[in-house]
């Protein structure tokens, strides 16, 4: 069965406008009206001035965002946008998982999902900025093992409806009798996708995730990650065909033909990055033109 491609749009954090309530509301509402499937927001709890960590997605080793760029908390921003929109999906891409305690995170995610009517999607990454992760209280070296437990804790808290509550006993988290309400609206909880460029990320997606969002990889390297995800899913007794694959492109350059080429790689969602601009009119025009090229506008009200 062939599924229609989903088109998500990244909130333009580099334009330094995502903390402007009127600007980001207008952008999100326009994306919804154009027929985009979801709006995606990024996270950095803090950016350390003069960080020595190497940003893996640019040859310079530095991220393109200015150190003092406004980067709102992603879940607070999505909760705000849930109240300003009606149907567009709300997603992180990515939330830096080591920055969060999973018990508190489970409640926050379930709350946003419940209040938005089941529109939330979570994409998590392990984080590359050692200084940020340590400032948030986590050990950088063990963040991968910790993340595996975090995902299990989230799913356990969402799934449990027993009178006694749920327990978890791991290397990093240990509790008994926990009851976490409200539950997510989505029957299987909030979907958890794994973002990253490593084999470890692909393995985590296969074992624990609902999909993979590879970052900064193309060609054979991308194909390898997809195959690793599928193999790990099979080893874990999971259906690899049920896992989603989100690939990236630019709002200004994507075409139906380019979308088809990404679909041939297994993608069922394309995350589109807009041109950073503080001119809301220009940002809306770019979204409109993209939606028209992709044939989204005619389906926007469906």
Coordinates of N, CA, C and O in Angstrom, one line a residue, residues 221-284:
X221 N 25.5 6.2 3.3 CA 25.5 6.4 4.7 C 24.0 6.4 5.2 O 23.7 5.7 6.2
X222 N 23.1 7.1 4.5 CA 21.7 7.1 4.9 C 21.1 5.7 4.7 O 20.4 5.2 5.6
X223 N 21.4 5.0 3.6 CA 20.8 3.7 3.4 C 21.3 2.7 4.5 O 20.5 1.9 4.9
X224 N 22.5 2.9 4.9 CA 23.1 2.0 6.0 C 22.3 2.2 7.3 O 21.9 1.2 8.0
X225 N 22.0 3.5 7.6 CA 21.3 3.7 8.9 C 19.8 3.2 8.8 O 19.3 2.6 9.8
X226 N 19.2 3.3 7.6 CA 17.9 2.8 7.5 C 17.9 1.2 7.7 O 17.0 0.6 8.3
X227 N 18.9 0.6 7.1 CA 19.0 -0.8 7.2 C 19.3 -1.3 8.6 O 18.7 -2.3 9.1
X228 N 20.1 -0.5 9.3 CA 20.4 -0.8 10.7 C 19.1 -0.7 11.5 O 18.8 -1.6 12.4
X229 N 18.3 0.3 11.3 CA 17.1 0.5 12.0 C 16.1 -0.7 11.8 O 15.6 -1.3 12.7
X230 N 16.0 -1.1 10.6 CA 15.1 -2.2 10.2 C 15.6 -3.6 10.8 O 14.8 -4.4 11.3
X231 N 16.9 -3.8 10.7 CA 17.5 -5.0 11.3 C 17.3 -5.1 12.8 O 16.9 -6.1 13.3
X232 N 17.5 -4.0 13.5 CA 17.3 -3.9 14.9 C 15.9 -4.2 15.3 O 15.6 -4.8 16.3
X233 N 15.0 -3.6 14.5 CA 13.6 -3.8 14.8 C 13.2 -5.3 14.7 O 12.5 -5.8 15.6
X234 N 13.7 -5.9 13.7 CA 13.4 -7.4 13.5 C 14.0 -8.2 14.7 O 13.4 -9.1 15.2
X235 N 15.2 -7.8 15.1 CA 15.8 -8.5 16.2 C 15.1 -8.4 17.5 O 15.0 -9.3 18.4
X236 N 14.4 -7.2 17.6 CA 13.6 -6.9 18.8 C 12.2 -7.5 18.7 O 11.4 -7.2 19.6
X237 N 11.9 -8.1 17.6 CA 10.5 -8.7 17.4 C 9.5 -7.6 17.1 O 8.3 -7.8 17.3
X238 N 10.0 -6.5 16.5 CA 9.1 -5.4 16.1 C 9.0 -5.4 14.5 O 9.8 -5.9 13.8
X239 N 7.9 -4.8 14.0 CA 7.7 -4.7 12.6 C 8.5 -3.5 12.0 O 8.1 -2.4 12.3
X240 N 9.5 -3.8 11.2 CA 10.2 -2.7 10.6 C 9.4 -1.8 9.7 O 9.7 -0.6 9.5
X241 N 8.4 -2.4 9.1 CA 7.6 -1.6 8.2 C 6.7 -0.6 8.9 O 6.1 0.3 8.3
X242 N 6.5 -0.7 10.2 CA 5.7 0.2 11.0 C 6.5 1.4 11.4 O 5.9 2.4 12.0
X243 N 7.8 1.4 11.2 CA 8.7 2.6 11.6 C 8.7 3.6 10.5 O 8.9 3.3 9.3
X244 N 8.6 4.9 10.9 CA 8.6 6.0 10.0 C 10.0 6.4 9.7 O 11.0 6.2 10.5
X245 N 10.2 7.1 8.5 CA 11.5 7.7 8.2 C 11.2 9.1 7.7 O 10.5 9.4 6.8
X246 N 11.8 10.1 8.4 CA 11.7 11.5 8.1 C 13.0 12.0 7.5 O 14.1 11.9 8.2
X247 N 13.0 12.6 6.3 CA 14.2 13.1 5.7 C 14.0 14.6 5.4 O 12.8 15.1 5.4
X248 N 15.1 15.3 5.3 CA 15.0 16.8 5.2 C 15.2 17.3 3.8 O 15.8 16.7 3.0
X249 N 14.7 18.5 3.6 CA 14.9 19.3 2.4 C 14.6 20.8 2.7 O 14.3 21.1 3.8
X250 N 14.6 21.6 1.7 CA 14.4 23.0 1.8 C 13.0 23.4 1.3 O 12.6 22.9 0.2
X251 N 12.3 24.3 2.0 CA 11.1 24.8 1.5 C 11.2 25.4 0.2 O 10.3 25.2 -0.7
X252 N 12.3 26.1 -0.1 CA 12.4 26.9 -1.3 C 12.8 26.0 -2.5 O 12.6 26.4 -3.7
X253 N 13.3 24.8 -2.3 CA 13.8 24.0 -3.4 C 13.1 22.6 -3.6 O 13.4 22.0 -4.6
X254 N 12.3 22.2 -2.7 CA 11.6 20.9 -2.8 C 10.7 20.9 -4.0 O 10.0 22.0 -4.2
X255 N 10.6 19.8 -4.7 CA 9.7 19.7 -5.8 C 9.0 18.3 -5.7 O 9.5 17.4 -5.0
X256 N 7.9 18.0 -6.4 CA 7.4 16.7 -6.4 C 8.4 15.6 -6.8 O 8.4 14.5 -6.3
X257 N 9.3 16.0 -7.8 CA 10.3 15.0 -8.2 C 11.3 14.7 -7.1 O 11.7 13.5 -6.9
X258 N 11.7 15.7 -6.4 CA 12.6 15.5 -5.3 C 12.0 14.7 -4.2 O 12.6 13.9 -3.5
X259 N 10.7 15.0 -4.0 CA 10.0 14.2 -2.9 C 9.9 12.8 -3.3 O 10.0 11.9 -2.5
X260 N 9.7 12.5 -4.6 CA 9.7 11.1 -5.1 C 11.0 10.4 -4.8 O 11.1 9.2 -4.5
X261 N 12.1 11.1 -5.0 CA 13.4 10.5 -4.8 C 13.7 10.2 -3.4 O 14.3 9.2 -3.0
X262 N 13.1 11.0 -2.4 CA 13.2 10.7 -1.0 C 12.3 9.6 -0.6 O 12.7 8.8 0.2
X263 N 11.1 9.5 -1.3 CA 10.2 8.4 -1.0 C 10.9 7.1 -1.4 O 10.7 6.1 -0.8
X264 N 11.7 7.1 -2.5 CA 12.4 5.9 -3.0 C 13.4 5.4 -2.0 O 13.7 4.2 -1.9
X265 N 13.8 6.3 -1.1 CA 14.8 5.9 0.0 C 14.0 5.4 1.2 O 14.6 5.0 2.2
X266 N 12.7 5.5 1.2 CA 11.9 5.0 2.3 C 11.2 6.0 3.1 O 10.5 5.7 4.0
X267 N 11.4 7.3 2.7 CA 10.8 8.4 3.5 C 9.3 8.4 3.4 O 8.7 8.2 2.3
X268 N 8.6 8.6 4.5 CA 7.2 8.9 4.4 C 6.8 10.3 5.0 O 5.7 10.7 5.1
X269 N 7.9 11.0 5.4 CA 7.7 12.4 5.8 C 8.9 13.2 5.4 O 10.1 12.7 5.5
X270 N 8.7 14.4 4.9 CA 9.8 15.3 4.6 C 9.7 16.5 5.5 O 8.7 17.2 5.5
X271 N 10.8 16.8 6.2 CA 10.9 18.0 7.1 C 11.5 19.1 6.3 O 12.7 19.0 5.9
X272 N 10.8 20.2 6.0 CA 11.2 21.3 5.2 C 11.7 22.4 6.0 O 11.0 22.9 6.9
X273 N 12.9 22.9 5.7 CA 13.5 24.0 6.4 C 13.2 25.3 5.6 O 13.6 25.4 4.4
X274 N 12.6 26.3 6.2 CA 12.3 27.6 5.5 C 13.5 28.5 5.5 O 14.5 28.3 6.2
X275 N 13.5 29.5 4.6 CA 14.6 30.5 4.6 C 14.4 31.4 5.8 O 13.3 31.9 6.1
X276 N 15.5 31.5 6.6 CA 15.3 32.4 7.8 C 15.1 33.8 7.4 O 15.8 34.4 6.7
X277 N 14.0 34.3 7.9 CA 13.6 35.7 7.6 C 12.7 36.2 8.7 O 11.8 35.4 9.2
X278 N 12.9 37.4 9.2 CA 12.0 38.0 10.1 C 10.7 38.7 9.5 O 9.8 39.1 10.2
X279 N 10.7 38.7 8.2 CA 9.6 39.2 7.4 C 8.5 38.1 7.3 O 8.6 37.2 6.5
X280 N 7.5 38.3 8.1 CA 6.4 37.2 8.1 C 5.7 37.1 6.8 O 5.4 36.0 6.4
X281 N 5.5 38.2 6.1 CA 4.9 38.1 4.8 C 5.7 37.3 3.8 O 5.2 36.4 3.1
X282 N 7.0 37.5 3.8 CA 7.9 36.7 3.0 C 7.9 35.2 3.3 O 7.9 34.4 2.5
X283 N 7.9 35.0 4.7 CA 7.9 33.6 5.1 C 6.6 32.9 4.7 O 6.6 31.7 4.3
X284 N 5.5 33.6 4.8 CA 4.2 33.0 4.4 C 4.2 32.8 2.9 O 3.7 31.7 2.4

